[in-house]
Amino acid sequence: MANFFIDRPIFAWVLAILLCLTGALAILSLPVEQYPDLAPPNVRITANYPGASAQTLENTVTQVIEQNMTGLDNLMYMSSQSSATGQATITLSFTAGTDPDEAVQQVQNQLQSAMRKLPQAVQNQGVTVRKTGDTNILTLAFVSTDGSMDKQDIADYVASNIQDPLSRVNGVGDIDAYGSQYSMRIWLDPAKLNSYQMTTKDVTDAISSQNAQIAVGQLGGTPSVDKQALNATINSQSLLQTPEQFRNITLRVNQDGSEVTLGDVATVEMGAEKYDYLSRYNRQPASGLGIKLASGANEMATAERVINRLNELAQFFPHGLEYKVAYETTSFVKASITDVVKTLLEAILLVFLVMYLFLQNFRATLIPTIAVPVVLMGTFAVLYACGYSINTLTMFAMVLAIGLLVDDAIVVVENVERIMSEEGLSPREATRKSMGQIQGALVGIAMVLSAVFVPMAFFGGTTGAIYRQFSITIVAAMVLSVLVAMILTPALCATLLKPVKPGESHERKGFFGWFNRTFNRSASRYETFVGKILHRSLRWMLIYVVLLGGMVFLFLHLPTSFLPLEDRGMFTTSVQLPSGSTQQQTLKVVQKAEDYFLNNEKQNVESVFATVGSGPGGNGQNVARMFVRLKDWDQRDPQTGTSFAIIERATKAFNQINEARVIASSPPAISGLGSSAGFDMELEDHAGKGHDALMAARDTLLELAGKNPLLTRVRHNGLDDSPQLQVDIDQRKAQALGVSH
């Protein structure tokens, strides 16, 4: 095969250029991410039951839906949360590789059979099914820089004009809104209702009948009479818009012609649909959106599309309204990939310099250098064909492969130069003879190196998902380097190398002369040292055994981890007060944490976005979550300004807050696998001992874990039971008094 390309160097160049072009096109199409897609596909079911307690929600909604989630293909496990705010969330996790769209379809089919068993209020609210995880890839804060909009104005604008367009962006799985739009609030006065002998049902019936859009029809619609001269659409009443219109709703007309209106028994005003959330950005009133990634979507591409769409919408923002990226996971990924690309270019330069240092011939050095970009571009094409991505592991594999892939080309070049020097053949003939000698060796080298890395591609589980792309990348580079060494390198040797007379050698002067003399002296000393070792082989074997034992000792005692934690430029802080605490009590603790970050850590912290009412373990008045964004890495001290150092100092400061548990934690090493760094455990009640026994076991487990010096920031993921008031109704008295409920 080599002889064919030696005689046709242009054809070899054409193949190399085609390979480079294919790789360049692949680079433009390959997705970019930090690690391969490892998070299992998740499908989340959300149902709302206004006014229901967590226990009622669990009994009437959560369990009903869970019992119908049977027979789902590739389902690993499902988890659920029932909160006191009336929201139930069931998350179903499927095995890696499952088609998210197929998983959603299965869940929707099973959910249909459960819908008729759910309370009517839940059916009216609707049950949503989305292919999304639980962690945000973007958290957006919206603030009024000039104070012209209050927090409710901001929240209403965001909910009405921004949330829906962003939810339709490709790759967005779900959006959490930290605020709500305007709604007509009707505050009934029980005493006035009683004085008019009316009930809340009378009010709701009147509102439903008089606040309705009625389709009346047409005047002169077909078929019409012959003399009909006009065709027009007839409009009647529409939905009410203003508080005054609602106040004028007639509840009852008395026989004397007097009437009772809604304004007589209630206070009607514009307000928030929900008051569950209170958001702040750097101590300013704000509203926010949490963008979640759809299962199977690319994080980098989705975040870029969201920001682009948001910039389009920003042109129409009211004066003074701005958006801030309070939390995002893509800057670190971009920085990581940029650093790896920089390392790749540095490696190529170093390889060139080292080869030139030893070959001391620019033409000879140029030949294996040309092979590097050709092989790398071809490797990108292989990644695209396999459906892989540009990530830290594939790029690291290329960095590692650079030192290996030039070996084949160097072997060819050195052997050609040796034959020309010893036998005086022309570059073409020397190349032809050289390839006949080493062609089998080149194939053998590729097979041996591939055999080292191929087994990694067959690892199972998450480890296999991580290292499979790493393995395939190196193997692809090795195979391509051999092909290039047998196709392009011989053609280059035959055309670029200059003839050498037999036995001709030139003593180098200058830097190369000094380097050769120094290297020869070092080689001579090494030979002498090896000779002494061979004369005292037993002593050196004992030393080798000691070194081997030390290596085993260090291997057994070095800490292990799945993936190293890194400074991602941001972290989260959770706040949880005892059950029953109010929103204002939680806000006071949040303000203390805000003051710490924005005052004590102002040289490191860029922004703090806090949402009272939303926490990693659920929603409620006693929880809050803070998204802390740090300044760029080059603006922070490399020792004291890392996220780990900041979290450590914050932990000590927050331990002084006695009224709440405030925990700062790093994001997980892999987005989508948990809400923070560390690991999660699930405690299950297989014996059916009940909720109280389960909570007691949880507290015991937390107490034992807290005593372990290897564990820090141990906490439970959920919320404690909220206080409840039990109302017992005397049914006989209620019926005797004509009271219904």
Coordinates of C-alpha atoms in Angstrom, one line a residue, residues 220-693:
G220 CA -77.0 37.1 8.8
G221 CA -75.0 33.9 9.0
T222 CA -75.7 31.3 6.3
P223 CA -78.2 30.1 5.5
S224 CA -80.0 33.4 5.6
V225 CA -83.2 34.9 4.2
D226 CA -83.2 36.3 0.7
K227 CA -83.6 40.0 1.9
Q228 CA -80.8 39.8 4.5
A229 CA -78.6 42.9 3.9
L230 CA -76.0 42.6 6.7
N231 CA -73.6 39.9 7.9
A232 CA -71.9 40.8 11.2
T233 CA -70.4 39.0 14.2
I234 CA -72.3 39.6 17.5
N235 CA -70.3 40.3 20.6
S236 CA -71.6 40.0 24.1
Q237 CA -70.0 40.3 27.5
S238 CA -66.3 39.4 27.8
L239 CA -64.1 38.5 30.8
L240 CA -64.0 41.2 33.5
Q241 CA -60.7 43.2 33.7
T242 CA -60.8 45.8 36.5
P243 CA -61.5 45.6 40.2
E244 CA -64.5 47.9 39.7
Q245 CA -66.1 45.5 37.3
F246 CA -65.7 42.7 39.8
R247 CA -67.1 44.8 42.6
N248 CA -70.3 45.3 40.5
I249 CA -70.9 41.5 40.1
T250 CA -74.5 40.9 41.3
L251 CA -74.8 38.3 44.0
R252 CA -78.5 38.6 44.7
V253 CA -81.5 40.8 43.7
N254 CA -84.1 41.2 46.4
Q255 CA -87.8 41.4 45.8
D256 CA -87.8 45.2 46.5
G257 CA -85.3 45.7 43.7
S258 CA -82.3 46.2 45.9
E259 CA -79.2 44.1 45.1
V260 CA -76.2 42.7 46.8
T261 CA -72.9 43.0 44.9
L262 CA -69.5 41.5 45.4
G263 CA -68.2 44.8 46.7
D264 CA -70.8 44.7 49.5
V265 CA -69.2 41.5 51.0
A266 CA -65.6 41.6 49.9
T267 CA -62.5 43.7 49.2
V268 CA -61.5 43.4 45.6
E269 CA -58.0 44.5 44.4
M270 CA -55.3 43.6 42.0
G271 CA -52.6 41.5 43.6
A272 CA -50.2 38.5 43.0
E273 CA -51.7 35.2 42.1
K274 CA -49.4 33.6 44.6
Y275 CA -47.4 35.1 47.5
D276 CA -45.3 32.0 47.9
Y277 CA -42.0 33.5 46.7
L278 CA -40.0 36.6 47.6
S279 CA -36.9 37.2 45.5
R280 CA -33.9 39.5 45.9
Y281 CA -30.9 40.3 43.7
N282 CA -28.0 42.0 45.6
R283 CA -30.5 43.1 48.2
Q284 CA -32.9 44.6 45.6
P285 CA -36.5 43.4 45.0
A286 CA -36.4 41.1 42.0
S287 CA -38.1 38.2 40.2
G288 CA -36.5 35.2 38.7
L289 CA -36.7 32.2 36.5
G290 CA -34.9 28.8 36.9
I291 CA -34.2 27.1 33.6
K292 CA -34.0 23.4 33.7
L293 CA -32.4 21.2 30.9
A294 CA -34.5 18.7 29.0
S295 CA -33.2 15.1 29.3
G296 CA -30.9 14.4 26.4
A297 CA -30.4 18.1 25.5
N298 CA -27.0 19.7 25.3
E299 CA -26.3 22.1 28.2
M300 CA -24.0 24.5 26.3
A301 CA -26.2 24.9 23.2
T302 CA -29.4 25.2 25.3
A303 CA -28.0 27.9 27.5
E304 CA -26.7 29.8 24.5
R305 CA -30.1 29.6 22.8
V306 CA -31.8 30.9 26.0
I307 CA -29.5 33.9 26.3
N308 CA -29.9 34.7 22.6
R309 CA -33.7 34.6 22.9
L310 CA -33.6 36.6 26.1
N311 CA -31.5 39.3 24.3
E312 CA -34.2 39.5 21.6
L313 CA -36.9 39.9 24.2
A314 CA -34.8 42.5 26.1
Q315 CA -35.3 45.0 23.3
F316 CA -38.9 45.3 24.4
F317 CA -38.4 45.4 28.2
P318 CA -40.0 48.4 30.0
H319 CA -37.6 51.2 30.8
G320 CA -35.3 50.3 33.7
L321 CA -35.9 46.5 33.6
E322 CA -32.8 44.4 33.2
Y323 CA -31.9 40.8 33.4
K324 CA -28.9 39.3 35.3
V325 CA -27.5 35.8 35.0
A326 CA -27.4 34.9 38.7
Y327 CA -26.3 31.3 38.2
E328 CA -25.1 29.3 35.2
T329 CA -23.0 26.3 34.6
T330 CA -21.6 27.0 31.2
S331 CA -18.9 29.5 31.9
F332 CA -16.9 26.9 33.7
V333 CA -17.4 24.4 30.9
K334 CA -16.2 27.0 28.3
A335 CA -13.2 27.8 30.5
S336 CA -12.3 24.1 30.9
I337 CA -12.6 23.4 27.2
T338 CA -10.5 26.5 26.4
D339 CA -7.8 25.4 28.8
V340 CA -7.7 21.9 27.2
V341 CA -7.5 23.4 23.7
K342 CA -4.7 25.6 24.9
T343 CA -2.9 22.6 26.4
L344 CA -3.4 20.8 23.1
L345 CA -1.8 23.6 21.1
E346 CA 1.1 23.7 23.6
A347 CA 1.5 20.0 23.3
I348 CA 1.8 20.2 19.5
L349 CA 4.4 23.0 19.9
L350 CA 6.4 21.1 22.4
V351 CA 6.3 17.9 20.3
F352 CA 7.6 19.9 17.3
L353 CA 10.4 21.4 19.4
V354 CA 11.5 18.1 20.9
M355 CA 11.5 16.4 17.5
Y356 CA 13.5 19.3 16.0
L357 CA 15.9 19.1 18.9
F358 CA 16.8 15.5 18.2
L359 CA 16.3 15.2 14.5
Q360 CA 18.0 18.6 13.9
N361 CA 16.6 18.7 10.4
F362 CA 13.7 21.0 9.6
R363 CA 12.4 19.0 6.7
A364 CA 12.5 15.8 8.7
T365 CA 10.8 17.5 11.6
L366 CA 8.1 18.9 9.4
I367 CA 6.9 15.5 8.2
P368 CA 5.7 14.1 11.6
T369 CA 4.4 17.6 12.5
I370 CA 2.1 17.5 9.4
A371 CA 0.8 14.2 10.6
V372 CA -0.5 15.7 13.8
P373 CA -3.3 18.0 12.5
V374 CA -4.3 15.4 9.9
V375 CA -4.8 12.7 12.6
L376 CA -6.5 15.1 15.0
M377 CA -9.0 16.2 12.3
G378 CA -9.7 12.6 11.4
T379 CA -10.3 11.9 15.1
F380 CA -12.9 14.6 15.3
A381 CA -14.6 13.0 12.3
V382 CA -14.7 9.7 14.1
L383 CA -16.2 11.4 17.2
Y384 CA -18.9 12.8 15.0
A385 CA -19.6 9.5 13.4
C386 CA -19.9 7.8 16.9
G387 CA -22.3 10.5 18.2
Y388 CA -19.8 11.8 20.7
S389 CA -19.0 15.3 21.8
I390 CA -16.2 17.7 22.3
N391 CA -15.6 17.4 26.1
T392 CA -12.9 17.4 28.6
L393 CA -12.2 13.7 28.3
T394 CA -12.1 13.5 24.5
M395 CA -9.8 16.5 24.4
F396 CA -7.6 15.1 27.1
A397 CA -7.4 11.9 25.1
M398 CA -6.2 13.9 22.1
V399 CA -3.6 15.7 24.3
L400 CA -2.3 12.3 25.4
A401 CA -2.4 10.8 21.9
I402 CA -0.2 13.6 20.4
G403 CA 2.9 12.0 22.0
L404 CA 1.9 8.6 20.7
L405 CA 0.7 9.4 17.2
V406 CA 4.0 11.1 16.1
D407 CA 5.9 7.9 17.0
D408 CA 4.8 6.1 13.8
A409 CA 5.9 9.1 11.6
I410 CA 9.2 9.5 13.4
V411 CA 10.0 5.8 12.9
V412 CA 9.4 6.1 9.2
V413 CA 11.5 9.3 8.9
E414 CA 14.4 8.0 11.0
N415 CA 14.6 4.7 9.1
V416 CA 14.5 6.5 5.7
E417 CA 17.3 8.8 6.8
R418 CA 19.3 5.8 8.0
I419 CA 19.0 4.0 4.7
M420 CA 19.9 7.1 2.7
S421 CA 23.0 7.7 4.9
E422 CA 24.1 4.0 4.9
E423 CA 23.2 3.0 1.3
G424 CA 23.2 6.3 -0.6
L425 CA 19.7 5.7 -2.1
S426 CA 17.5 8.5 -3.3
P427 CA 14.7 9.6 -0.9
R428 CA 12.1 7.8 -3.0
E429 CA 13.9 4.5 -3.1
A430 CA 15.0 4.8 0.5
T431 CA 11.4 5.3 1.5
R432 CA 10.3 2.4 -0.6
K433 CA 12.8 0.1 1.1
S434 CA 12.1 1.5 4.5
M435 CA 8.4 0.8 4.3
G436 CA 9.1 -2.7 3.3
Q437 CA 11.1 -3.1 6.5
I438 CA 8.9 -1.4 9.1
Q439 CA 5.3 -1.7 7.7
G440 CA 4.6 -4.7 9.9
A441 CA 6.1 -3.1 12.9
L442 CA 3.9 0.0 12.5
V443 CA 0.8 -2.2 12.5
G444 CA 2.0 -4.1 15.5
I445 CA 2.6 -0.8 17.4
A446 CA -0.9 0.3 16.7
M447 CA -2.4 -3.0 17.8
V448 CA -0.4 -3.0 21.0
L449 CA -1.4 0.5 22.0
S450 CA -5.0 -0.1 21.0
A451 CA -5.1 -3.2 23.1
V452 CA -4.2 -1.1 26.1
F453 CA -7.2 1.3 25.7
V454 CA -9.9 -0.7 24.1
P455 CA -10.9 -2.6 27.3
M456 CA -11.9 0.8 28.8
A457 CA -14.7 1.1 26.2
F458 CA -16.4 -2.0 27.7
F459 CA -16.6 -0.8 31.3
G460 CA -20.2 -0.9 32.6
G461 CA -22.3 1.7 34.4
T462 CA -21.4 5.4 34.7
T463 CA -17.7 4.7 34.7
G464 CA -18.0 3.1 31.3
A465 CA -20.1 6.1 30.1
I466 CA -17.3 8.4 31.2
Y467 CA -14.3 6.6 29.8
R468 CA -15.8 5.1 26.7
Q469 CA -15.4 8.3 24.7
F470 CA -11.8 8.7 26.1
S471 CA -10.9 5.2 25.0
I472 CA -12.4 5.4 21.5
T473 CA -10.8 8.8 21.0
I474 CA -7.3 7.4 21.7
V475 CA -7.8 4.2 19.7
A476 CA -9.1 6.2 16.7
A477 CA -6.1 8.5 16.9
M478 CA -3.8 5.4 17.0
V479 CA -5.4 3.7 14.0
L480 CA -5.4 7.0 12.0
S481 CA -1.7 7.6 12.9
V482 CA -0.8 4.3 11.4
L483 CA -2.8 4.9 8.3
V484 CA -1.2 8.4 7.9
A485 CA 2.3 6.8 8.5
M486 CA 1.6 4.3 5.7
I487 CA -0.1 6.8 3.3
L488 CA 0.9 10.4 3.8
T489 CA 4.3 10.1 5.6
P490 CA 6.0 7.9 2.9
A491 CA 4.8 10.4 0.2
L492 CA 6.2 13.3 2.3
C493 CA 9.5 11.5 2.8
A494 CA 9.9 10.8 -0.9
T495 CA 9.3 14.4 -1.8
L496 CA 10.6 16.5 1.1
L497 CA 13.8 14.8 2.2
K498 CA 17.1 15.7 0.6
P499 CA 19.5 13.0 -0.7
V500 CA 22.4 12.1 1.6
K501 CA 25.8 10.7 0.4
P502 CA 26.8 7.3 1.9
G503 CA 28.6 7.7 5.2
E504 CA 28.3 11.5 5.1
S505 CA 28.0 13.1 8.4
H506 CA 28.3 16.7 9.6
E507 CA 29.5 17.6 13.1
R508 CA 27.0 20.1 14.4
K509 CA 28.2 23.4 15.8
G510 CA 26.5 26.0 18.0
F511 CA 23.5 25.0 20.1
F512 CA 23.0 21.7 18.4
G513 CA 26.7 20.8 18.8
W514 CA 26.5 21.7 22.6
F515 CA 23.3 19.6 22.9
N516 CA 24.8 16.6 21.2
R517 CA 27.9 16.6 23.3
T518 CA 25.9 17.0 26.5
F519 CA 23.5 14.3 25.5
N520 CA 26.3 11.9 24.6
R521 CA 28.0 12.5 28.0
S522 CA 24.6 11.9 29.7
A523 CA 24.1 8.7 27.7
S524 CA 27.7 7.6 28.6
R525 CA 27.0 8.2 32.3
Y526 CA 23.8 6.3 32.1
E527 CA 25.5 3.3 30.5
T528 CA 28.1 3.3 33.3
F529 CA 25.3 3.5 35.9
V530 CA 23.4 0.6 34.3
G531 CA 26.6 -1.4 34.3
K532 CA 27.0 -0.9 38.1
I533 CA 23.4 -1.9 38.6
L534 CA 24.0 -5.2 36.7
H535 CA 27.0 -6.0 38.9
R536 CA 24.9 -5.5 42.1
S537 CA 21.6 -6.8 40.8
L538 CA 20.4 -8.2 44.2
R539 CA 20.7 -4.9 46.0
W540 CA 18.9 -3.0 43.3
M541 CA 16.2 -5.7 43.1
L542 CA 15.6 -5.1 46.9
I543 CA 15.3 -1.4 46.2
Y544 CA 12.9 -2.1 43.4
V545 CA 10.7 -4.2 45.7
V546 CA 10.7 -1.4 48.4
L547 CA 9.6 1.1 45.7
L548 CA 6.9 -1.3 44.6
G549 CA 5.7 -1.7 48.1
G550 CA 5.7 2.0 48.7
M551 CA 3.6 2.4 45.5
V552 CA 1.1 -0.2 46.7
F553 CA 0.9 1.5 50.2
L554 CA 0.2 4.9 48.6
F555 CA -2.4 3.5 46.2
L556 CA -4.3 1.9 49.1
H557 CA -4.2 5.1 51.3
L558 CA -4.8 7.8 48.7
P559 CA -8.3 9.1 48.8
T560 CA -10.6 8.1 45.9
S561 CA -13.4 9.9 44.2
F562 CA -15.6 9.6 41.2
L563 CA -14.6 12.9 39.7
P564 CA -12.6 15.7 41.3
L565 CA -14.5 18.8 42.5
E566 CA -13.4 22.0 40.8
D567 CA -14.0 25.7 41.4
R568 CA -16.9 26.3 39.1
G569 CA -17.2 30.0 39.8
M570 CA -20.5 29.8 41.7
F571 CA -22.3 27.8 44.4
T572 CA -25.6 27.7 46.3
T573 CA -26.6 28.3 49.9
S574 CA -29.7 26.7 51.4
V575 CA -31.6 28.2 54.3
Q576 CA -34.0 26.3 56.5
L577 CA -35.8 27.4 59.6
P578 CA -37.9 25.2 61.9
S579 CA -41.3 24.2 60.6
G580 CA -43.9 26.8 61.1
S581 CA -41.6 29.7 60.6
T582 CA -43.0 32.6 58.6
Q583 CA -41.7 34.1 55.4
Q584 CA -40.6 37.3 57.2
Q585 CA -38.6 35.2 59.7
T586 CA -36.9 33.4 56.8
L587 CA -36.2 36.7 55.1
K588 CA -34.3 38.0 58.1
V589 CA -31.9 35.0 58.0
V590 CA -31.5 35.5 54.3
Q591 CA -30.5 39.1 54.8
K592 CA -27.8 38.1 57.3
A593 CA -26.4 35.7 54.7
E594 CA -26.6 38.3 52.0
D595 CA -24.8 40.8 54.2
Y596 CA -22.0 38.3 54.8
F597 CA -21.4 37.5 51.1
L598 CA -21.7 41.1 49.9
N599 CA -19.7 42.6 52.7
N600 CA -17.2 40.1 54.0
E601 CA -16.6 38.4 50.6
K602 CA -17.1 41.5 48.4
Q603 CA -13.6 41.0 46.8
N604 CA -14.7 37.5 45.6
V605 CA -18.5 37.7 45.2
E606 CA -20.1 39.3 42.2
S607 CA -23.8 38.7 43.0
V608 CA -26.3 37.0 45.3
F609 CA -29.8 36.0 44.1
A610 CA -32.0 34.8 46.9
T611 CA -35.5 33.2 46.7
V612 CA -37.5 32.9 49.9
G613 CA -40.0 30.1 49.6
S614 CA -38.0 27.7 47.4
G615 CA -35.4 25.3 48.7
P616 CA -33.6 22.2 47.4
G617 CA -35.7 20.0 49.6
G618 CA -39.1 21.5 48.7
N619 CA -41.1 24.7 49.0
G620 CA -42.4 26.5 52.0
Q621 CA -42.3 29.7 54.0
N622 CA -39.4 28.4 56.1
V623 CA -36.9 27.7 53.3
A624 CA -34.8 29.8 51.0
R625 CA -32.1 29.2 48.4
M626 CA -29.3 31.6 47.4
F627 CA -27.4 31.5 44.2
V628 CA -23.9 33.0 44.8
R629 CA -22.0 34.0 41.7
L630 CA -18.2 34.6 42.1
K631 CA -16.0 37.0 40.1
D632 CA -13.9 35.6 37.3
W633 CA -11.1 33.3 38.3
D634 CA -8.4 35.8 37.3
Q635 CA -10.0 38.4 39.6
R636 CA -9.7 36.2 42.7
D637 CA -6.8 35.1 44.8
P638 CA -5.8 31.5 43.8
Q639 CA -5.5 30.5 47.5
T640 CA -8.1 32.4 49.5
G641 CA -10.5 33.2 46.6
T642 CA -11.5 29.7 45.5
S643 CA -15.1 28.6 46.0
F644 CA -13.9 26.0 48.5
A645 CA -12.2 28.5 50.7
I646 CA -15.2 30.9 50.5
I647 CA -17.6 28.0 51.4
E648 CA -15.3 27.0 54.3
R649 CA -15.3 30.5 55.7
A650 CA -19.1 30.9 55.1
T651 CA -19.8 27.7 57.0
K652 CA -17.9 28.9 60.1
A653 CA -19.8 32.2 59.9
F654 CA -23.2 30.6 59.4
N655 CA -22.7 28.3 62.3
Q656 CA -23.3 31.4 64.5
I657 CA -26.8 31.7 63.2
N658 CA -28.8 29.8 65.8
E659 CA -32.3 30.3 64.4
A660 CA -31.7 28.5 61.1
R661 CA -29.6 25.9 59.3
V662 CA -27.6 27.7 56.6
I663 CA -25.4 25.5 54.4
A664 CA -23.2 26.6 51.5
S665 CA -22.3 23.8 49.1
S666 CA -20.5 23.4 45.8
P667 CA -22.5 22.3 42.7
P668 CA -22.0 18.6 41.7
A669 CA -19.1 17.6 39.6
I670 CA -21.5 16.5 36.8
S671 CA -24.6 18.6 36.1
G672 CA -27.8 16.6 36.6
L673 CA -26.3 14.2 39.2
G674 CA -27.7 15.7 42.4
S675 CA -28.2 19.3 43.5
S676 CA -24.8 19.7 45.2
A677 CA -21.5 18.0 45.7
G678 CA -21.4 14.9 47.8
F679 CA -23.7 12.0 47.8
D680 CA -27.4 11.2 48.6
M681 CA -28.9 8.4 50.5
E682 CA -32.5 7.3 50.5
L683 CA -34.1 5.9 53.6
E684 CA -37.1 3.6 52.8
D685 CA -39.8 2.2 55.0
H686 CA -39.9 -1.4 53.7
A687 CA -41.5 -2.7 56.9
G688 CA -44.5 -0.3 56.7
K689 CA -44.0 1.2 60.2
G690 CA -45.4 4.5 59.2
H691 CA -44.4 8.1 58.8
D692 CA -43.5 8.8 62.4
A693 CA -41.2 5.8 62.7

